[in-house]
Coordinates of C-alpha atoms in Angstrom, one line a residue:
X1 CA 0.4 -0.1 -0.1
X2 CA 1.2 3.4 -1.0
X3 CA 2.4 5.2 1.7
X4 CA 0.8 9.0 1.9
X5 CA 1.2 10.0 5.4
X6 CA 3.4 12.2 4.5
X7 CA 1.6 13.8 1.8
X8 CA 0.0 18.0 1.5
X9 CA -3.2 17.7 2.5
X10 CA -4.7 18.5 -0.6
X11 CA -2.9 16.5 -2.7
X12 CA -4.7 12.7 -0.8
X13 CA -8.2 11.8 -1.1
X14 CA -10.8 11.2 1.6
X15 CA -9.1 7.9 2.3
X16 CA -5.3 8.7 3.0
X17 CA -7.3 12.0 5.6
X18 CA -9.7 9.4 7.8
X19 CA -6.7 6.0 7.8
X20 CA -4.6 9.5 9.4
X21 CA -7.0 10.7 11.7
X22 CA -4.3 10.8 15.0
X23 CA -7.2 9.6 17.4
X24 CA -6.4 12.7 19.7
X25 CA -9.9 14.1 19.8
X26 CA -9.1 16.9 19.7
X27 CA -12.8 17.9 18.1
X28 CA -14.0 16.8 21.1
X29 CA -13.6 20.0 23.1
X30 CA -14.1 23.7 21.3
X31 CA -10.1 24.8 22.0
X32 CA -10.2 27.0 19.0
X33 CA -13.3 28.7 20.0
X34 CA -15.2 27.8 16.6
X35 CA -17.6 24.9 18.4
X36 CA -18.6 21.8 18.4
X37 CA -19.7 19.3 16.5
X38 CA -22.9 19.5 17.4
X39 CA -24.3 16.0 17.0
X40 CA -21.6 14.5 19.3
X41 CA -23.0 17.0 21.9
X42 CA -26.3 15.4 21.2
X43 CA -25.3 11.5 21.2
X44 CA -22.1 11.6 22.8
X45 CA -20.9 8.5 20.6
X46 CA -17.2 9.0 19.7
X47 CA -18.8 7.9 16.8
X48 CA -20.4 11.4 16.1
X49 CA -17.3 12.9 15.3
X50 CA -15.2 14.3 13.7
X51 CA -12.6 11.8 15.4
X52 CA -15.5 9.0 14.3
X53 CA -16.6 9.3 11.2
X54 CA -12.9 9.1 10.1
X55 CA -12.3 5.6 11.4
X56 CA -16.0 4.8 10.3
X57 CA -15.3 6.2 6.8
X58 CA -11.9 3.5 6.6
X59 CA -14.1 1.1 7.7
X60 CA -16.1 0.9 5.1
X61 CA -13.9 2.0 2.3
X62 CA -12.0 -1.1 3.4
X63 CA -15.8 -3.0 4.1
X64 CA -14.6 -4.3 7.8
X65 CA -18.2 -3.4 8.7
X66 CA -21.8 -3.3 6.9
X67 CA -24.3 -0.2 6.5
X68 CA -25.8 -0.5 9.6
X69 CA -29.1 1.9 11.0
X70 CA -26.7 3.7 13.1
X71 CA -24.0 3.7 10.4
X72 CA -27.2 6.2 8.7
X73 CA -28.1 8.0 11.5
X74 CA -23.6 9.2 11.5
X75 CA -23.7 9.9 9.0
X76 CA -26.6 12.0 8.5
X77 CA -26.2 13.4 11.6
X78 CA -23.5 15.7 10.3
X79 CA -24.1 19.4 8.5
X80 CA -20.5 19.8 7.5
X81 CA -20.2 23.1 8.7
X82 CA -17.0 22.8 8.6
X83 CA -15.9 23.4 12.4
X84 CA -13.7 20.5 12.2
X85 CA -11.3 21.7 9.7
X86 CA -10.6 23.9 11.7
X87 CA -9.6 22.4 14.8
X88 CA -7.5 19.4 12.8
X89 CA -5.4 22.3 10.2
X90 CA -4.9 23.8 13.5
X91 CA -3.1 21.0 14.6
X92 CA -2.9 18.5 11.7
X93 CA -2.9 20.2 8.7
X94 CA -5.3 18.2 8.0
X95 CA -9.2 18.0 6.0
X96 CA -11.9 16.0 7.7
X97 CA -15.0 17.5 5.9
X98 CA -13.9 15.8 2.3
X99 CA -14.5 12.9 4.9
X100 CA -17.5 13.9 6.1
X101 CA -19.0 14.4 2.5
X102 CA -17.6 11.8 1.2
X103 CA -19.0 9.4 3.9
X104 CA -22.7 10.8 3.3
X105 CA -21.7 10.1 -0.7
X106 CA -20.5 6.6 0.3
X107 CA -24.0 5.6 2.3
X108 CA -26.4 7.6 0.1
X109 CA -25.1 5.8 -2.4
X110 CA -25.8 3.1 -1.4
X111 CA -29.8 3.0 0.1
X112 CA -30.2 4.4 -3.4
X113 CA -28.8 1.9 -5.4
X114 CA -31.3 -0.5 -3.3
X115 CA -28.6 -1.4 -0.9
X116 CA -30.5 -3.6 2.4
X117 CA -29.6 -1.6 5.6
X118 CA -28.6 -3.9 8.3
X119 CA -30.2 -3.5 11.3
X120 CA -28.7 -4.0 14.6
X121 CA -30.4 -6.3 17.3
X122 CA -30.7 -6.6 21.1
X123 CA -29.6 -10.0 23.0
X124 CA -30.2 -10.3 26.9
X125 CA -26.9 -8.5 28.0
X126 CA -27.7 -6.0 25.8
X127 CA -31.8 -5.6 26.7
X128 CA -29.9 -5.7 30.4
X129 CA -27.9 -3.4 29.8
X130 CA -30.2 -0.8 28.8
X131 CA -32.6 -0.9 31.8
X132 CA -30.0 0.4 33.9
X133 CA -28.4 2.8 30.8
X134 CA -31.7 3.7 29.1
X135 CA -31.4 2.3 25.0
X136 CA -30.7 6.0 24.0
X137 CA -27.3 5.3 25.5
X138 CA -26.2 1.3 24.6
X139 CA -25.9 -0.2 20.9
X140 CA -24.3 -3.3 19.5
X141 CA -24.6 -1.8 16.3
X142 CA -21.1 -2.1 14.1
X143 CA -20.7 1.4 14.0
X144 CA -20.2 2.5 16.8
X145 CA -18.4 -0.5 18.3
X146 CA -15.3 -0.5 15.2
X147 CA -14.9 2.8 16.3
X148 CA -14.1 1.9 19.4
X149 CA -12.0 -0.4 18.0
X150 CA -8.2 1.3 18.5
X151 CA -6.3 3.8 18.9
X152 CA -2.5 4.5 17.2
X153 CA -0.6 2.1 19.7
X154 CA 1.5 0.2 18.2
X155 CA 2.0 -2.0 20.3
X156 CA -1.1 -4.0 20.5
X157 CA -3.7 -5.1 18.2
X158 CA -7.3 -3.9 17.0
X159 CA -10.4 -5.2 19.1
X160 CA -13.9 -4.8 18.2
X161 CA -15.7 -4.8 21.1
X162 CA -20.0 -6.0 22.0
X163 CA -20.8 -3.6 23.6
X164 CA -20.3 0.4 24.1
X165 CA -22.3 2.5 27.3
X166 CA -22.5 5.5 28.7
X167 CA -23.2 5.8 31.9
X168 CA -25.2 8.8 33.4
X169 CA -24.2 8.2 37.2
X170 CA -21.8 6.9 39.3
X171 CA -24.6 4.5 40.8
X172 CA -25.2 3.2 37.1
X173 CA -21.9 2.3 37.1
X174 CA -21.6 1.1 40.0
X175 CA -24.6 -1.9 38.5
X176 CA -22.9 -2.1 35.3
X177 CA -19.7 -3.5 37.1
X178 CA -22.3 -6.2 38.7
X179 CA -24.3 -7.0 35.4
X180 CA -20.5 -7.4 33.5
X181 CA -18.9 -10.0 36.8
X182 CA -22.5 -12.2 37.0
X183 CA -22.3 -12.6 33.2
X184 CA -18.3 -12.8 32.9
X185 CA -18.0 -10.1 30.5
X186 CA -14.2 -8.4 30.4
X187 CA -15.2 -4.6 30.2
X188 CA -13.2 -1.6 30.0
X189 CA -13.3 2.0 30.9
X190 CA -13.5 5.3 28.5
X191 CA -12.0 8.5 28.5
X192 CA -11.4 10.2 25.5
X193 CA -9.2 7.6 23.7
X194 CA -6.1 9.0 23.2
X195 CA -3.9 6.6 24.9
X196 CA -1.0 4.8 22.7
X197 CA -0.2 1.5 24.4
X198 CA -3.9 -0.1 23.3
X199 CA -5.2 0.5 27.0
X200 CA -8.9 2.1 26.4
X201 CA -10.0 -1.3 24.2
X202 CA -11.4 -4.6 25.0
X203 CA -13.7 -7.2 22.8
X204 CA -15.9 -7.2 25.4
X205 CA -18.0 -4.3 26.9
X206 CA -15.9 -0.8 26.8
X207 CA -18.5 1.7 29.1
X208 CA -17.1 5.5 27.9
X209 CA -17.7 8.0 30.1
X210 CA -17.8 11.0 28.2
X211 CA -21.5 12.0 29.7
X212 CA -20.0 12.4 33.3
X213 CA -19.5 16.2 33.5
X214 CA -20.5 17.6 36.5
X215 CA -18.2 20.2 38.2
X216 CA -18.3 21.6 41.3
X217 CA -16.2 24.8 42.8
X218 CA -15.2 24.4 45.7
X219 CA -13.6 28.0 46.0
X220 CA -12.7 28.1 49.8
X221 CA -11.0 24.7 49.7
X222 CA -9.3 25.4 46.9
X223 CA -10.0 22.5 44.0
X224 CA -13.2 22.2 41.6
X225 CA -14.9 17.9 42.1
X226 CA -15.3 17.0 38.8
X227 CA -17.0 14.0 37.1
X228 CA -15.3 11.2 34.8
X229 CA -16.3 13.0 31.5
X230 CA -14.6 16.1 32.0
X231 CA -11.6 17.2 30.1
X232 CA -8.9 19.1 31.1
X233 CA -8.7 21.6 28.7
X234 CA -12.7 22.6 29.9
X235 CA -12.3 22.8 33.3
X236 CA -9.9 24.6 32.9
X237 CA -11.4 27.4 31.2
X238 CA -13.5 27.1 33.5
X239 CA -11.5 27.5 36.4
X240 CA -9.9 30.6 35.0
X241 CA -12.6 32.2 34.8
X242 CA -13.3 32.4 38.3
X243 CA -9.1 33.8 39.0
X244 CA -7.3 30.0 39.3
X245 CA -5.8 27.2 38.0
X246 CA -5.2 24.0 37.2
X247 CA -1.9 21.3 37.3
X248 CA -4.1 19.8 33.3
X249 CA -3.0 17.2 30.8
X250 CA -3.2 17.5 27.2
X251 CA -6.1 19.7 26.4
X252 CA -8.8 16.7 25.6
X253 CA -7.6 14.2 28.1
X254 CA -10.2 13.2 30.7
X255 CA -9.3 14.6 33.8
X256 CA -10.5 11.4 36.1
X257 CA -8.9 8.1 33.5
X258 CA -5.5 10.7 33.0
X259 CA -4.8 10.4 36.8
X260 CA -5.5 6.8 37.1
X261 CA -3.4 6.2 34.1
X262 CA -0.5 7.6 35.0
X263 CA -0.8 11.1 37.0
X264 CA -1.7 14.5 35.5
X265 CA 2.6 15.6 34.5
X266 CA 2.5 19.6 32.9
X267 CA 5.4 22.4 33.1
X268 CA 3.7 23.5 35.1
X269 CA 4.6 20.2 37.3
X270 CA 8.0 21.6 38.8
X271 CA 5.1 24.1 41.0
X272 CA 1.8 22.0 41.9
X273 CA 3.8 18.4 41.5
X274 CA 2.6 14.9 40.3
X275 CA 0.4 12.2 41.2
X276 CA -1.1 12.6 44.1
X277 CA 0.2 16.5 44.3
X278 CA -3.0 17.6 42.0
X279 CA -6.3 16.3 44.1
X280 CA -7.4 16.1 47.2
X281 CA -10.1 13.2 47.2
X282 CA -11.1 11.0 44.8
X283 CA -14.1 8.8 44.7
X284 CA -14.0 5.4 43.4
X285 CA -16.4 1.6 42.1
X286 CA -14.4 -0.8 43.3
X287 CA -13.6 -4.7 41.0
X288 CA -17.3 -5.7 42.9
X289 CA -19.2 -2.6 42.2
X290 CA -18.6 -0.8 46.0
X291 CA -17.5 2.8 46.3
X292 CA -14.5 3.5 47.9
X293 CA -13.2 7.5 48.1
X294 CA -9.0 7.5 49.2
X295 CA -9.9 9.7 52.6
X296 CA -12.3 5.8 53.2
X297 CA -9.6 4.6 56.6
X298 CA -10.6 1.3 55.5
X299 CA -9.5 2.1 51.9
X300 CA -7.2 0.1 48.7
X301 CA -3.7 2.0 49.8
X302 CA -3.5 3.8 46.3
X303 CA -1.2 6.1 47.7
X304 CA 1.7 3.7 47.5
X305 CA 3.7 2.6 44.9
X306 CA 5.8 -0.2 43.7
X307 CA 8.6 -0.4 41.4
X308 CA 9.4 -2.8 38.0
X309 CA 6.2 -3.7 38.0
X310 CA 2.3 -3.7 36.3
X311 CA -0.9 -3.1 38.7
X312 CA -4.0 -3.8 37.9
X313 CA -6.7 -1.5 37.9
X314 CA -7.9 -0.6 41.6
X315 CA -11.2 0.1 40.1
X316 CA -13.0 2.8 37.8
X317 CA -12.8 6.2 39.2
X318 CA -16.2 7.8 39.0
X319 CA -14.9 11.9 40.5
X320 CA -12.0 13.2 42.0
X321 CA -11.6 16.9 43.7
X322 CA -8.6 18.2 42.0
X323 CA -6.5 21.1 43.6
X324 CA -7.0 24.5 42.5
X325 CA -4.2 27.4 42.1
X326 CA -3.6 31.5 42.5
X327 CA -2.8 33.2 39.6
X328 CA -1.3 37.0 40.1
X329 CA -2.2 39.6 37.3
X330 CA 1.8 39.7 35.9
X331 CA 2.8 36.6 34.4
X332 CA 4.1 35.7 31.0
X333 CA 6.8 33.8 29.2
X334 CA 10.2 33.1 28.2
X335 CA 12.1 31.8 26.2
X336 CA 15.3 31.3 27.2
X337 CA 18.4 29.9 24.5
X338 CA 20.5 27.3 25.5
X339 CA 23.9 26.2 22.5
X340 CA 23.8 22.8 25.0
X341 CA 21.5 20.3 26.7
X342 CA 24.3 20.5 29.4
X343 CA 24.0 24.1 29.7
X344 CA 19.9 23.8 29.7
X345 CA 20.0 21.7 32.7
X346 CA 21.8 23.5 34.7
X347 CA 19.9 26.3 34.3
X348 CA 16.4 24.4 35.1
X349 CA 17.4 22.1 38.0
X350 CA 19.3 25.9 39.8
X351 CA 15.6 27.8 39.2
X352 CA 13.9 24.3 40.5
X353 CA 16.0 25.4 43.6
X354 CA 15.7 29.1 43.7
X355 CA 12.4 28.3 43.3
X356 CA 12.0 30.5 40.8
X357 CA 8.9 30.9 37.8
X358 CA 5.9 28.1 38.1
X359 CA 6.7 26.4 35.0
X360 CA 10.6 24.7 33.2
X361 CA 10.5 23.0 30.5
X362 CA 13.7 22.0 28.0
X363 CA 12.3 21.9 24.9
X364 CA 13.9 20.1 21.4
X365 CA 13.5 22.4 17.7
X366 CA 11.2 19.4 16.7
X367 CA 9.0 20.9 19.2
X368 CA 9.0 24.9 19.1
X369 CA 9.5 24.0 15.5
X370 CA 6.7 21.9 14.7
X371 CA 3.7 24.7 17.5
X372 CA 5.3 28.1 15.3
X373 CA 5.0 26.5 12.2
X374 CA 1.5 26.2 10.5
X375 CA 2.3 22.9 8.2
X376 CA 4.2 20.3 7.9
X377 CA 6.6 22.0 4.6
X378 CA 7.1 25.2 6.9
X379 CA 8.3 23.5 10.1
X380 CA 10.8 21.6 8.3
X381 CA 12.7 25.7 8.0
X382 CA 11.7 25.9 10.9
X383 CA 13.7 24.0 12.8
X384 CA 16.9 24.3 9.8
X385 CA 16.6 28.1 11.4
X386 CA 16.9 27.1 14.8
X387 CA 19.1 25.1 14.8
X388 CA 21.6 26.0 11.9
X389 CA 20.5 30.0 11.7
X390 CA 20.0 31.4 14.8
X391 CA 22.3 28.4 16.6
X392 CA 19.6 27.3 19.4
X393 CA 19.4 23.4 19.2
X394 CA 17.5 24.1 23.1
X395 CA 14.9 26.4 24.4
X396 CA 13.7 26.0 28.4
X397 CA 10.3 28.0 28.3
X398 CA 9.7 30.2 31.2
X399 CA 6.0 31.0 32.3
X400 CA 6.6 33.3 36.3
X401 CA 5.9 36.5 37.6
X402 CA 7.6 39.7 37.2
X403 CA 10.3 39.5 40.0
X404 CA 11.1 34.9 38.8
X405 CA 11.3 37.3 35.3
X406 CA 13.1 40.1 35.9
X407 CA 15.5 37.6 38.4
X408 CA 16.3 35.6 34.9
X409 CA 17.9 38.5 33.7
X410 CA 19.6 39.7 36.8
X411 CA 21.4 36.0 36.9
X412 CA 22.5 37.3 33.4
X413 CA 21.0 35.0 30.7
X414 CA 19.6 36.4 27.8
X415 CA 16.3 35.2 26.2
X416 CA 13.1 35.7 23.7
X417 CA 10.1 37.5 26.1
X418 CA 6.4 37.5 24.8
X419 CA 7.1 40.8 23.0
X420 CA 10.2 39.5 20.5
X421 CA 7.9 35.2 20.5
X422 CA 5.2 37.5 19.1
X423 CA 6.8 39.1 16.4
X424 CA 9.5 35.2 16.4
X425 CA 5.6 33.5 15.8
X426 CA 3.2 36.0 13.3
X427 CA 6.2 36.7 11.6
X428 CA 7.6 33.2 10.2
X429 CA 7.1 33.5 6.6
X430 CA 9.2 36.7 6.4
X431 CA 12.0 34.9 9.3
X432 CA 12.4 32.0 6.4
X433 CA 13.2 34.1 3.6
X434 CA 15.7 37.0 6.1
X435 CA 18.3 37.6 4.2
X436 CA 20.0 39.3 7.8
X437 CA 19.4 35.7 9.5
X438 CA 23.3 35.4 8.9
X439 CA 24.1 38.4 11.0
X440 CA 22.8 36.9 13.8
X441 CA 25.2 34.9 14.5
X442 CA 28.4 37.4 13.8
X443 CA 26.4 39.6 16.3
X444 CA 27.0 36.9 19.8
X445 CA 30.7 35.7 17.8
X446 CA 31.9 36.3 22.1
X447 CA 28.7 35.5 23.5
X448 CA 25.8 33.6 22.3
X449 CA 22.4 35.3 21.9
X450 CA 24.0 39.1 23.0
X451 CA 21.5 40.1 20.7
X452 CA 18.9 40.0 22.2
X453 CA 21.1 42.1 25.1
X454 CA 20.1 44.9 21.9
X455 CA 17.7 47.4 23.4
X456 CA 16.5 48.3 19.9
X457 CA 16.6 44.5 18.9
X458 CA 12.7 44.2 19.4
X459 CA 11.9 47.0 17.2
X460 CA 14.3 45.5 14.9
X461 CA 13.2 42.1 14.4
X462 CA 9.3 43.9 14.4
X463 CA 10.6 45.5 11.4
X464 CA 12.2 43.5 9.9
X465 CA 9.7 40.6 9.6
X466 CA 6.2 42.7 9.9
X467 CA 4.1 39.7 11.9
X468 CA 0.4 39.6 11.8
X469 CA -1.9 37.3 11.3
X470 CA -2.2 38.0 8.1
X471 CA 1.1 37.0 6.2
X472 CA 1.2 34.2 9.5
X473 CA -2.0 32.6 7.9
X474 CA -1.0 33.3 3.9
X475 CA 0.7 29.6 3.9
X476 CA -3.1 27.6 5.3
X477 CA -5.6 26.7 3.1
X478 CA -7.0 29.9 1.2
X479 CA -10.2 28.5 2.2
X480 CA -9.7 28.0 6.3
X481 CA -7.0 31.9 5.4
X482 CA -10.3 33.5 7.1
X483 CA -11.1 31.7 9.6
X484 CA -7.2 31.5 11.2
X485 CA -6.4 35.4 10.1
X486 CA -9.1 35.7 13.2
X487 CA -8.1 33.3 14.9
X488 CA -4.1 34.9 15.6
X489 CA -5.9 38.2 16.2
X490 CA -7.0 37.2 20.2
X491 CA -4.5 38.0 22.3
X492 CA -3.9 34.4 23.5
X493 CA -3.2 32.1 20.7
X494 CA 0.5 33.6 20.9
X495 CA 0.4 33.5 24.7
X496 CA 3.0 32.4 25.9
X497 CA 1.6 31.3 29.7
X498 CA -2.3 30.7 27.6
X499 CA -0.6 27.9 25.9
X500 CA 1.6 26.1 28.5
X501 CA -1.6 27.1 31.1
X502 CA -3.9 24.9 28.2
X503 CA -1.3 23.0 26.6
X504 CA -2.0 23.4 23.3
X505 CA 2.4 24.0 22.2
X506 CA 2.3 20.2 22.2
X507 CA -0.5 19.3 20.7
X508 CA 1.2 19.7 17.4
X509 CA 3.9 17.6 18.3
X510 CA 2.1 14.8 15.7
X511 CA 1.4 16.8 12.8
X512 CA 4.0 15.3 11.1
X513 CA 3.7 11.7 12.3
X514 CA 1.9 10.3 15.2
X515 CA 4.3 10.1 18.0
X516 CA 5.0 7.1 20.6
X517 CA 7.1 8.6 23.5
X518 CA 9.3 7.4 26.3
X519 CA 9.0 9.1 28.9
X520 CA 10.9 8.2 32.6
X521 CA 11.4 10.2 36.1
X522 CA 15.3 10.4 36.9
X523 CA 16.9 12.9 38.4
X524 CA 18.9 16.0 37.2
X525 CA 21.9 14.7 36.1
X526 CA 23.6 15.0 33.0
X527 CA 25.4 12.8 32.8
X528 CA 22.6 10.2 33.4
X529 CA 20.8 12.4 31.4
X530 CA 22.9 12.7 28.5
X531 CA 23.4 9.2 28.8
X532 CA 20.5 8.1 28.1
X533 CA 18.7 10.6 25.3
X534 CA 21.9 9.1 23.0
X535 CA 21.4 5.6 24.2
X536 CA 17.8 6.5 23.0
X537 CA 18.5 8.2 19.3
X538 CA 20.9 5.5 18.8
X539 CA 18.0 2.4 19.1
X540 CA 15.8 4.3 17.1
X541 CA 18.6 5.3 14.5
X542 CA 19.6 1.3 14.8
X543 CA 15.8 0.4 13.5
X544 CA 16.1 3.4 11.2
X545 CA 12.6 5.1 13.1
X546 CA 12.3 9.0 13.0
X547 CA 13.3 10.5 16.6
X548 CA 13.6 13.8 18.9
X549 CA 14.8 14.8 22.1
X550 CA 10.9 16.1 23.8
X551 CA 11.2 17.6 26.3
X552 CA 12.0 17.3 30.1
X553 CA 10.7 19.0 33.2
X554 CA 11.8 19.7 36.8
X555 CA 9.9 18.4 39.5
X556 CA 10.0 18.3 43.1
X557 CA 12.6 21.8 43.6
X558 CA 15.4 20.0 41.7
X559 CA 15.0 17.0 42.4
X560 CA 13.8 15.3 40.1
X561 CA 12.7 16.1 36.5
X562 CA 10.0 14.5 33.4
X563 CA 12.2 13.7 30.4
X564 CA 10.3 12.4 27.5
X565 CA 11.7 11.5 24.5
X566 CA 9.9 10.5 21.3
X567 CA 10.1 8.1 18.8
X568 CA 8.1 8.8 15.3
X569 CA 6.0 6.2 12.7
X570 CA 3.9 6.0 10.4
X571 CA 0.8 4.0 11.5
X572 CA -0.9 3.2 8.2
X573 CA 2.9 1.5 8.2
X574 CA 3.0 -2.6 9.1
X575 CA 6.3 -2.3 8.3
X576 CA 7.4 0.8 10.5
X577 CA 4.8 -0.8 13.0
X578 CA 6.9 -3.3 13.5
X579 CA 10.6 -2.0 13.7
X580 CA 8.7 0.8 16.4
X581 CA 8.1 -2.7 18.7
X582 CA 10.7 -3.9 18.7
X583 CA 12.5 -1.1 19.2
X584 CA 9.9 0.1 22.6
X585 CA 10.8 -3.1 24.0
X586 CA 14.5 -2.3 23.3
X587 CA 14.7 0.2 25.4
X588 CA 12.3 -1.8 27.8
X589 CA 14.9 -3.5 28.3
X590 CA 16.8 -0.2 29.0
X591 CA 14.9 1.6 31.3
X592 CA 14.8 -2.1 33.4
X593 CA 17.7 -2.0 33.7
X594 CA 18.5 1.8 34.4
X595 CA 15.9 1.1 37.0
X596 CA 18.0 -1.8 38.2
X597 CA 20.6 0.1 38.3
X598 CA 20.7 3.1 39.4
X599 CA 17.7 3.3 41.7
X600 CA 17.0 6.4 40.2
X601 CA 15.2 6.0 36.9
X602 CA 11.6 4.8 36.2
X603 CA 10.0 3.5 33.3
X604 CA 6.7 5.6 32.4
X605 CA 4.8 1.9 31.4
X606 CA 5.3 1.0 35.5
X607 CA 3.3 4.6 36.9
X608 CA -0.3 2.2 34.8
X609 CA -2.5 2.5 37.7
X610 CA -0.3 4.2 39.7
X611 CA -1.3 7.5 38.7
X612 CA -2.7 8.5 42.5
X613 CA 0.8 7.3 43.8
X614 CA 2.7 9.8 46.4
X615 CA 5.1 11.8 44.0
X616 CA 7.4 11.3 47.2
X617 CA 7.1 6.8 46.5
X618 CA 7.1 6.9 42.9
X619 CA 10.2 9.0 42.9
X620 CA 12.0 7.4 46.2
X621 CA 10.9 4.1 46.1

């Protein structure tokens, strides 16, 4: 099969677009303010969102399923409003509306030609499920089931469930657990399906919690109690409107599922912590269908951590009381450039030990260039500029108040402030053609990046680049330019605080290809970090897998850090999937060896179902 993963969108047909869906579920949250698919908000099953329709069309094109009653309903429910194009193009340079049109045409042609629509038939178990949740919220229709059958995991195989059910209350979940236990039906809880390791798929029943979106703020106790269907972006937005912030996972990740799986982490973990630091209490339904909360004296000890062992799930998290954090009105973001990973590590460790900044994170050129750029082609050009013209292989993102930013300046580090970042971002097309970039190195021969200290440099950069939403949008598909020009006129879309707080900066990382992150906890030991960084790269190179440094965030006052190294793969290419599986096996062996040898390195896969543990138990046990 021909590989089309890296082709420009306008060269792809609907089928190629559909099979290249990233499954990130970003089409289920309104992160651009352009609105969310109306049928998805009404029906809730993933099948009614753009992501689900992409999966459904791919399955129909490959003749994996028949056209069913729900299939017809799903196709008819799309009004071709085009909202999904804005979101998906921003993230992945894809145009899902073409797929939606093709799906409607495929189903319409089938019916017009006299095709027989396959009805779904209730069986005894489905009838019992519907008694618990209602007729509209459980199904065994193929068109629904197929959209829950796989994720982007290169490790697991697709599994089509027998049932998909969407409860509304925790009591309904408890009843479902008891029903499934009684009939020996395996079940799996599903958040938004972003998991990259196949943990959200199952051949039995899938319990999708996306109807359970309750949020209750208790401001006097600095918490928000959320149901299991609440996404990080939505809670962050409501918290910010009240003058607070949460430590947020990926924007579309459901908070309860995220904590349950591996614990919340972000660049703000420098200040707000990880795992149990992020919540006050949580309520569960155990494997027998009974309730317990973490604050019960008789509850299982989920605060503990067991190294190098995969724990089984303690049950289903049906609510979590998330910590709220104060926000000051003088926060801003800066980007501090470094020539080496060692110097960047020294900087973040020093800042973390001294409690300078709210959020700290080292990012590489892949990370920053993909985020800044409107297209894949542009990202490759920008990456080359950062590496070879600006001489910036590493940037440290810092979010802090005016005192933190002033302190970093007094420490002698030059940086891109918010004004310079705006100029780089919205002036990107001019930056790529700027001949004066060759003079940059001459301006900082004696001291790296000293041009950033020139008081008039911001004026010069703005004059040279002439940044504007119109300029930035000129590389975007013509039909979408008016929307994006208006979008980038909004202050938050180039605001480093907002972009990091809502994790928007990291959402584009899989644009060129999906990625499998190698995520570990370890001391900020320069020798150890560089050693692992080199070995991760060598393993990827051995199996001819695209790879790059991801990020490093200090935690627990600089005593440890979170380190991500990214492997990029074409999920539509079986041969490439086989190679990344081999690489992943070798990486796991390597991390296990370091964990046993050092006693301080912890591999992320072994945090599965231990996201509620205390960070002290995770990091130091």
